[in-house]
Amino acid sequence: MKQRLLFLGPPGAGKGTQAQRLAASEGLLHLSTGDLLRAEVQAATPLGQEAEAVMARGELVSDALVLAIVRSRLEQHSGGWLLDGFPRNLAQAEALDGLLSSLNQRIERVILLELDDAVLIQRLLGRGRADDNAEVIANRLVVYRQQTAPLVDHYEALGLLSRLDGAGSIEAIEARLAALLVD
Ligand code: AMP
């Protein structure tokens, strides 16, 4: 199976859940920038203090900050990985390309998890995270459409994109994902 994967899709599509399960079963490093940032906020590090207000509004934290987090993790790791929630815009995608070529690595597949907005909003409201209230959710979806969605065309043009229907149960999505990744 492919060992270097990227999960793309709007907030609430199930990236984190699927990435975590796949990483565990395949022995890959699961790198979620959202999880790593939340851990920094929790620990009240300088980085977390810088990110906290931005995250609470549903905006993107600075590319430099996120890239520093990803760089240190990937540099310390030699096996396969699964990136979840990064890159979030074209500048981050370009920075990731530069970082990977310096490590002699490349993205092998990009999985786009797709789901209707109405279902996304319902799922996010049910999750109860600090940034999962109606107003912030709406903003995160706008930020996704404006800044992250252009990555779909970017990775499609590179021939790396596979689309995955994000509707249904965790197990149903997991089975469809496994079928996508057999080759
Ligand atoms: P997530 O858990 O992926 O939904 O991320 C939660 C929040 O963390 C986002 O709304 C952003 O504020 C921030 N964040 C996570 N990943 C990134 C990233 N790659 N670039 C900028 N901000 C990010």
Coordinates of N, CA and C and ligand atoms in Angstrom, one line a residue:
M1 N 0.8 -1.2 0.0 CA 0.0 0.0 0.0 C 0.9 1.3 0.0
K2 N 0.3 2.3 -0.5 CA 1.0 3.6 -0.4 C 1.3 4.0 1.0
Q3 N 2.4 4.6 1.2 CA 2.9 4.9 2.5 C 2.9 6.4 2.8
R4 N 2.7 7.3 1.8 CA 2.8 8.7 2.1 C 1.5 9.4 1.5
L5 N 0.6 9.6 2.4 CA -0.8 10.0 2.0 C -1.1 11.4 2.6
L6 N -2.0 12.0 1.9 CA -2.5 13.3 2.3 C -4.1 13.2 2.3
F7 N -4.7 13.7 3.4 CA -6.1 13.7 3.5 C -6.6 15.1 3.4
L8 N -7.5 15.3 2.4 CA -8.0 16.7 2.1 C -9.5 16.6 2.2
G9 N -10.1 17.8 2.6 CA -11.6 17.8 2.7 C -12.0 18.8 3.7
P10 N -13.3 19.2 3.6 CA -13.8 20.2 4.6 C -13.8 19.8 6.0
P11 N -13.9 20.7 6.9 CA -14.0 20.3 8.3 C -15.3 19.5 8.5
G12 N -15.2 18.4 9.3 CA -16.4 17.6 9.5 C -16.5 16.4 8.6
A13 N -15.7 16.3 7.6 CA -15.8 15.3 6.5 C -15.4 13.9 7.1
G14 N -14.6 13.9 8.2 CA -14.2 12.7 8.7 C -12.7 12.4 8.5
K15 N -11.9 13.4 8.1 CA -10.5 13.2 7.9 C -9.8 12.6 9.1
G16 N -10.0 13.2 10.2 CA -9.3 12.8 11.4 C -9.6 11.4 11.8
T17 N -10.9 11.0 11.8 CA -11.3 9.7 12.2 C -10.7 8.7 11.3
Q18 N -10.8 8.9 10.0 CA -10.3 7.9 9.0 C -8.8 7.9 9.0
A19 N -8.2 9.0 9.2 CA -6.7 9.1 9.1 C -6.1 8.3 10.4
Q20 N -6.8 8.5 11.5 CA -6.3 7.8 12.7 C -6.4 6.3 12.6
R21 N -7.5 5.8 12.0 CA -7.8 4.4 11.9 C -6.8 3.8 10.9
L22 N -6.6 4.5 9.8 CA -5.7 3.9 8.8 C -4.3 3.9 9.2
A23 N -3.9 5.0 9.9 CA -2.5 5.1 10.4 C -2.2 4.0 11.4
A24 N -3.2 3.7 12.3 CA -3.0 2.7 13.2 C -2.9 1.3 12.6
S25 N -3.8 1.0 11.6 CA -3.7 -0.3 11.0 C -2.5 -0.5 10.1
E26 N -2.0 0.6 9.5 CA -0.9 0.5 8.5 C 0.4 0.9 9.1
G27 N 0.4 1.3 10.4 CA 1.7 1.7 11.0 C 2.3 2.9 10.5
L28 N 1.4 3.9 10.1 CA 1.9 5.2 9.6 C 1.8 6.2 10.7
L29 N 2.7 7.2 10.5 CA 2.6 8.4 11.4 C 1.4 9.3 11.0
H30 N 0.5 9.5 11.9 CA -0.7 10.3 11.7 C -0.3 11.8 12.1
L31 N -0.2 12.6 11.2 CA 0.2 14.0 11.5 C -1.0 14.9 11.2
S32 N -1.7 15.3 12.3 CA -2.8 16.2 12.2 C -2.4 17.6 12.8
T33 N -2.3 18.6 11.9 CA -1.9 19.9 12.4 C -2.9 20.5 13.4
G34 N -4.2 20.2 13.2 CA -5.2 20.6 14.2 C -4.9 20.0 15.6
D35 N -4.7 18.7 15.6 CA -4.4 18.1 16.9 C -3.1 18.6 17.5
L36 N -2.1 18.8 16.7 CA -0.8 19.3 17.3 C -1.0 20.7 17.8
L37 N -1.7 21.5 17.0 CA -2.0 22.9 17.5 C -2.8 22.9 18.8
R38 N -3.8 22.1 18.9 CA -4.6 22.0 20.1 C -3.8 21.6 21.3
A39 N -2.8 20.7 21.1 CA -1.9 20.3 22.2 C -1.0 21.5 22.6
E40 N -0.6 22.3 21.7 CA 0.2 23.5 22.0 C -0.6 24.5 22.8
V41 N -1.9 24.6 22.4 CA -2.8 25.5 23.1 C -3.0 25.0 24.6
Q42 N -3.3 23.7 24.7 CA -3.5 23.1 26.0 C -2.3 23.3 26.9
A43 N -1.1 23.1 26.3 CA 0.1 23.2 27.1 C 0.5 24.7 27.3
A44 N -0.2 25.6 26.7 CA 0.1 27.1 26.8 C 1.5 27.4 26.5
T45 N 2.0 26.8 25.4 CA 3.3 27.1 24.9 C 3.2 28.5 24.2
P46 N 4.3 29.1 23.9 CA 4.3 30.4 23.1 C 3.6 30.2 21.8
L47 N 3.9 29.1 21.2 CA 3.2 28.7 19.9 C 1.7 28.6 20.1
G48 N 1.3 27.9 21.1 CA -0.1 27.7 21.4 C -0.8 29.0 21.7
Q49 N -0.1 29.9 22.4 CA -0.7 31.2 22.7 C -0.9 32.1 21.5
E50 N 0.0 31.9 20.5 CA -0.1 32.6 19.3 C -1.3 32.1 18.4
A51 N -1.5 30.8 18.5 CA -2.5 30.1 17.6 C -3.9 30.2 18.2
E52 N -4.0 30.3 19.5 CA -5.3 30.1 20.2 C -6.5 31.0 19.6
A53 N -6.2 32.3 19.6 CA -7.3 33.2 19.2 C -7.7 33.0 17.7
V54 N -6.7 32.7 16.9 CA -6.9 32.5 15.4 C -7.8 31.2 15.3
M55 N -7.5 30.2 16.0 CA -8.2 28.9 15.9 C -9.7 29.1 16.4
A56 N -9.8 29.9 17.5 CA -11.1 30.1 18.0 C -12.0 30.9 17.0
R57 N -11.4 31.6 16.1 CA -12.2 32.3 15.1 C -12.4 31.4 13.8
G58 N -11.7 30.3 13.8 CA -11.9 29.5 12.6 C -11.0 29.9 11.4
E59 N -10.1 30.8 11.7 CA -9.1 31.3 10.6 C -8.0 30.3 10.6
L60 N -7.1 30.5 9.6 CA -5.9 29.7 9.5 C -4.7 30.3 10.3
V61 N -4.0 29.6 11.1 CA -2.8 30.1 11.7 C -1.7 30.3 10.7
S62 N -0.7 31.0 11.0 CA 0.3 31.4 10.0 C 1.0 30.2 9.3
D63 N 1.3 30.3 8.1 CA 1.9 29.2 7.3 C 3.3 28.8 8.0
A64 N 4.0 29.8 8.4 CA 5.3 29.6 9.0 C 5.2 28.7 10.3
L65 N 4.2 29.1 11.1 CA 4.0 28.3 12.3 C 3.7 26.9 12.1
V66 N 2.7 26.7 11.2 CA 2.3 25.3 10.9 C 3.4 24.5 10.2
L67 N 4.1 25.2 9.3 CA 5.2 24.5 8.6 C 6.3 24.1 9.6
A68 N 6.6 24.9 10.5 CA 7.6 24.5 11.5 C 7.2 23.2 12.3
I69 N 6.0 23.1 12.6 CA 5.5 21.9 13.3 C 5.6 20.7 12.4
V70 N 5.2 20.8 11.1 CA 5.3 19.7 10.2 C 6.7 19.3 9.9
R71 N 7.5 20.3 9.7 CA 8.9 20.1 9.3 C 9.6 19.2 10.4
S72 N 9.5 19.7 11.7 CA 10.2 19.0 12.7 C 9.7 17.5 12.9
R73 N 8.4 17.3 12.7 CA 7.9 15.9 12.8 C 8.4 15.0 11.6
L74 N 8.3 15.6 10.4 CA 8.7 14.8 9.2 C 10.3 14.5 9.2
E75 N 11.0 15.5 9.7 CA 12.5 15.3 9.7 C 12.9 14.2 10.7
Q76 N 12.1 14.0 11.7 CA 12.5 13.0 12.7 C 11.9 11.6 12.4
H77 N 11.2 11.5 11.3 CA 10.5 10.2 11.0 C 10.9 9.7 9.7
S78 N 11.2 8.4 9.6 CA 11.7 7.8 8.4 C 10.6 7.0 7.6
G79 N 9.6 6.5 8.3 CA 8.6 5.7 7.7 C 7.5 6.4 7.0
G80 N 6.4 5.7 6.7 CA 5.3 6.3 6.0 C 4.5 7.3 6.9
W81 N 3.7 8.1 6.3 CA 3.0 9.1 7.0 C 1.7 9.4 6.4
L82 N 0.8 10.1 7.1 CA -0.5 10.5 6.7 C -0.8 11.9 7.2
L83 N -0.8 12.8 6.3 CA -1.0 14.2 6.7 C -2.5 14.5 6.7
D84 N -3.0 15.2 7.7 CA -4.4 15.4 7.9 C -4.6 16.9 8.4
G85 N -5.2 17.7 7.5 CA -5.4 19.1 7.8 C -4.3 20.0 7.4
F86 N -3.3 19.4 6.7 CA -2.2 20.2 6.1 C -1.8 19.5 4.8
P87 N -1.5 20.2 3.7 CA -1.6 21.7 3.6 C -3.1 22.2 3.6
R88 N -3.2 23.5 3.9 CA -4.5 24.1 3.9 C -4.6 25.2 2.9
N89 N -3.6 25.5 2.2 CA -3.6 26.6 1.1 C -2.4 26.3 0.2
L90 N -2.4 27.0 -0.9 CA -1.4 26.7 -2.0 C 0.0 27.0 -1.5
A91 N 0.2 28.0 -0.6 CA 1.5 28.3 -0.1 C 2.0 27.2 0.7
Q92 N 1.2 26.6 1.5 CA 1.6 25.4 2.3 C 1.9 24.2 1.5
A93 N 1.1 24.1 0.4 CA 1.4 22.9 -0.5 C 2.8 23.1 -1.2
E94 N 3.1 24.3 -1.5 CA 4.4 24.6 -2.1 C 5.5 24.3 -1.1
A95 N 5.3 24.8 0.1 CA 6.3 24.7 1.1 C 6.5 23.2 1.4
L96 N 5.4 22.4 1.4 CA 5.5 21.0 1.7 C 6.3 20.3 0.5
D97 N 6.0 20.7 -0.7 CA 6.8 20.1 -1.8 C 8.3 20.3 -1.6
G98 N 8.7 21.6 -1.2 CA 10.1 21.9 -1.0 C 10.6 21.0 0.2
L99 N 9.9 20.9 1.2 CA 10.3 20.1 2.4 C 10.5 18.6 2.0
L100 N 9.5 18.1 1.2 CA 9.6 16.7 0.9 C 10.8 16.4 -0.1
S101 N 11.0 17.3 -1.0 CA 12.1 17.1 -1.9 C 13.4 17.1 -1.2
S102 N 13.5 18.0 -0.2 CA 14.8 18.0 0.6 C 14.9 16.7 1.4
L103 N 13.8 16.0 1.7 CA 13.9 14.7 2.4 C 13.9 13.5 1.4
N104 N 13.9 13.8 0.1 CA 13.8 12.8 -0.9 C 12.5 11.9 -0.8
Q105 N 11.4 12.6 -0.5 CA 10.1 11.9 -0.4 C 9.1 12.6 -1.3
R106 N 8.0 11.9 -1.5 CA 6.9 12.6 -2.3 C 5.6 12.1 -1.8
I107 N 4.6 12.9 -2.1 CA 3.2 12.4 -1.8 C 2.8 11.4 -2.8
E108 N 2.3 10.2 -2.3 CA 1.9 9.2 -3.2 C 0.4 9.2 -3.6
R109 N -0.4 9.7 -2.7 CA -1.8 9.8 -3.0 C -2.5 10.9 -2.1
V110 N -3.5 11.6 -2.7 CA -4.2 12.5 -2.0 C -5.7 12.0 -2.0
I111 N -6.2 11.9 -0.8 CA -7.6 11.4 -0.6 C -8.5 12.6 -0.3
L112 N -9.5 12.9 -1.2 CA -10.4 14.0 -0.9 C -11.7 13.4 -0.4
L113 N -12.0 13.7 0.9 CA -13.2 13.3 1.5 C -14.3 14.3 1.2
E114 N -15.4 13.8 0.6 CA -16.5 14.8 0.2 C -17.7 14.5 0.9
L115 N -18.4 15.6 1.3 CA -19.7 15.5 2.0 C -20.5 16.8 1.9
D116 N -21.8 16.7 1.8 CA -22.6 17.9 1.7 C -22.5 18.8 2.9
D117 N -22.6 20.1 2.7 CA -22.5 21.1 3.8 C -23.4 20.8 4.9
A118 N -24.7 20.5 4.6 CA -25.7 20.3 5.6 C -25.3 19.2 6.6
V119 N -24.7 18.1 6.0 CA -24.2 17.0 6.9 C -23.0 17.4 7.7
L120 N -22.1 18.1 7.0 CA -20.9 18.6 7.7 C -21.3 19.4 8.9
I121 N -22.2 20.4 8.7 CA -22.6 21.3 9.8 C -23.2 20.5 11.0
Q122 N -24.0 19.5 10.6 CA -24.7 18.7 11.6 C -23.6 17.9 12.4
R123 N -22.6 17.3 11.7 CA -21.6 16.6 12.4 C -20.8 17.4 13.3
L124 N -20.4 18.6 12.8 CA -19.5 19.5 13.6 C -20.3 20.0 14.8
L125 N -21.6 20.3 14.7 CA -22.3 20.8 15.8 C -22.4 19.7 16.9
G126 N -22.4 18.4 16.5 CA -22.5 17.3 17.4 C -21.2 17.0 18.1
R127 N -20.1 17.6 17.6 CA -18.8 17.2 18.1 C -18.4 18.0 19.4
G128 N -18.9 19.2 19.4 CA -18.7 20.0 20.7 C -17.3 20.5 21.0
R129 N -16.5 20.6 20.0 CA -15.2 21.2 20.2 C -15.3 22.7 20.4
A130 N -14.3 23.3 21.0 CA -14.4 24.8 21.3 C -14.7 25.6 20.0
D131 N -14.2 25.2 18.9 CA -14.4 25.9 17.6 C -15.6 25.3 16.8
D132 N -16.4 24.6 17.4 CA -17.5 23.9 16.7 C -18.9 24.6 17.1
N133 N -18.9 25.9 17.2 CA -20.3 26.5 17.3 C -20.7 27.1 16.0
A134 N -22.0 27.4 15.8 CA -22.5 27.7 14.5 C -21.8 28.7 13.7
E135 N -21.4 29.8 14.4 CA -20.8 31.0 13.7 C -19.4 30.6 13.3
V136 N -18.6 29.9 14.1 CA -17.2 29.6 13.7 C -17.3 28.5 12.7
I137 N -18.2 27.6 12.7 CA -18.3 26.5 11.7 C -18.5 27.2 10.4
A138 N -19.4 28.1 10.3 CA -19.7 28.8 9.0 C -18.5 29.4 8.5
N139 N -17.7 30.1 9.4 CA -16.4 30.7 8.9 C -15.4 29.7 8.5
R140 N -15.3 28.5 9.2 CA -14.4 27.5 8.8 C -14.7 27.0 7.4
L141 N -16.0 26.9 7.1 CA -16.4 26.4 5.7 C -16.0 27.4 4.7
V142 N -16.2 28.7 5.0 CA -15.8 29.8 4.0 C -14.3 29.7 3.8
V143 N -13.6 29.6 4.9 CA -12.1 29.5 4.8 C -11.7 28.3 3.9
Y144 N -12.4 27.2 4.2 CA -12.1 26.0 3.4 C -12.3 26.2 1.9
R145 N -13.5 26.8 1.5 CA -13.8 27.0 0.1 C -12.8 28.0 -0.5
Q146 N -12.5 29.0 0.2 CA -11.6 30.1 -0.4 C -10.1 29.6 -0.4
Q147 N -9.6 29.0 0.6 CA -8.2 28.8 0.7 C -7.8 27.4 0.5
T148 N -8.6 26.4 0.9 CA -8.1 25.0 0.8 C -8.7 24.3 -0.4
A149 N -9.9 24.6 -0.8 CA -10.5 23.9 -2.0 C -9.6 24.0 -3.3
P150 N -8.9 25.2 -3.5 CA -8.1 25.2 -4.7 C -7.0 24.1 -4.7
L151 N -6.7 23.4 -3.6 CA -5.8 22.3 -3.6 C -6.3 21.1 -4.3
V152 N -7.7 21.0 -4.5 CA -8.3 19.9 -5.2 C -7.8 19.9 -6.6
D153 N -7.9 21.1 -7.3 CA -7.5 21.2 -8.7 C -6.0 20.9 -8.8
H154 N -5.3 21.5 -7.8 CA -3.8 21.4 -7.8 C -3.4 19.9 -7.8
Y155 N -3.9 19.1 -6.9 CA -3.5 17.7 -6.8 C -4.1 16.9 -7.9
E156 N -5.3 17.3 -8.4 CA -5.9 16.6 -9.5 C -5.0 16.7 -10.7
A157 N -4.5 18.0 -11.0 CA -3.6 18.2 -12.1 C -2.3 17.4 -12.0
L158 N -1.9 17.1 -10.8 CA -0.7 16.3 -10.6 C -1.0 14.8 -10.7
G159 N -2.3 14.4 -10.9 CA -2.7 13.0 -11.0 C -2.7 12.3 -9.7
L160 N -2.8 13.0 -8.6 CA -2.6 12.4 -7.3 C -3.9 12.2 -6.6
L161 N -5.0 12.8 -7.1 CA -6.3 12.9 -6.3 C -7.2 11.7 -6.5
S162 N -7.7 11.2 -5.4 CA -8.8 10.2 -5.4 C -9.9 10.7 -4.5
R163 N -11.1 10.6 -5.0 CA -12.3 11.2 -4.3 C -13.0 10.1 -3.5
L164 N -13.3 10.4 -2.3 CA -13.9 9.4 -1.4 C -15.2 10.0 -0.8
D165 N -16.3 9.2 -1.0 CA -17.6 9.7 -0.5 C -17.6 9.6 1.1
G166 N -17.8 10.7 1.7 CA -17.7 10.8 3.2 C -19.0 10.5 3.9
A167 N -20.0 10.1 3.2 CA -21.3 9.8 3.8 C -21.4 8.4 4.4
G168 N -22.2 8.2 5.4 CA -22.4 6.9 6.0 C -21.6 6.7 7.2
S169 N -21.6 5.4 7.6 CA -20.9 5.1 8.9 C -19.4 5.1 8.8
I170 N -18.7 5.2 9.9 CA -17.3 5.1 10.0 C -16.7 3.9 9.2
E171 N -17.4 2.7 9.5 CA -17.0 1.5 8.9 C -17.2 1.5 7.4
A172 N -18.3 2.0 7.0 CA -18.6 2.1 5.5 C -17.5 2.9 4.8
I173 N -17.2 4.0 5.4 CA -16.2 4.9 4.7 C -14.8 4.3 4.8
E174 N -14.5 3.6 5.9 CA -13.3 2.9 6.0 C -13.1 1.8 4.9
A175 N -14.2 1.1 4.7 CA -14.2 0.0 3.6 C -14.0 0.7 2.2
R176 N -14.6 1.8 2.0 CA -14.4 2.4 0.6 C -13.0 2.9 0.5
L177 N -12.5 3.4 1.6 CA -11.1 3.9 1.6 C -10.1 2.8 1.3
A178 N -10.3 1.7 2.0 CA -9.4 0.5 1.8 C -9.4 0.1 0.3
A179 N -10.7 0.1 -0.3 CA -10.8 -0.3 -1.7 C -10.0 0.7 -2.6
L180 N -10.0 1.9 -2.2 CA -9.3 2.9 -3.0 C -7.8 2.7 -3.0
L181 N -7.3 2.2 -1.9 CA -5.9 2.1 -1.6 C -5.3 0.8 -1.9
V182 N -6.0 -0.1 -2.5 CA -5.5 -1.5 -2.7 C -4.3 -1.5 -3.6
D183 N -4.3 -0.7 -4.6 CA -3.2 -0.7 -5.6 C -2.0 0.0 -5.2
Ligands
AMP1 P1 -8.7 21.0 12.3 O1 -8.5 20.2 13.5 O2 -7.9 20.5 11.1 O3 -10.1 21.3 11.9 O4 -8.0 22.4 12.6 C1 -8.5 23.2 13.7 C2 -7.9 24.6 13.5 O5 -6.5 24.6 13.6 C3 -8.2 25.3 12.1 O6 -9.5 25.9 12.1 C4 -7.1 26.3 12.1 O7 -7.3 27.4 12.9 C5 -5.9 25.5 12.7 N1 -5.2 24.7 11.6 C6 -5.1 23.4 11.5 N2 -4.3 23.0 10.5 C7 -3.9 24.2 9.9 C8 -3.0 24.5 8.8 N3 -2.5 23.5 8.1 N4 -2.8 25.8 8.5 C9 -3.4 26.8 9.3 N5 -4.2 26.6 10.3 C10 -4.4 25.3 10.7

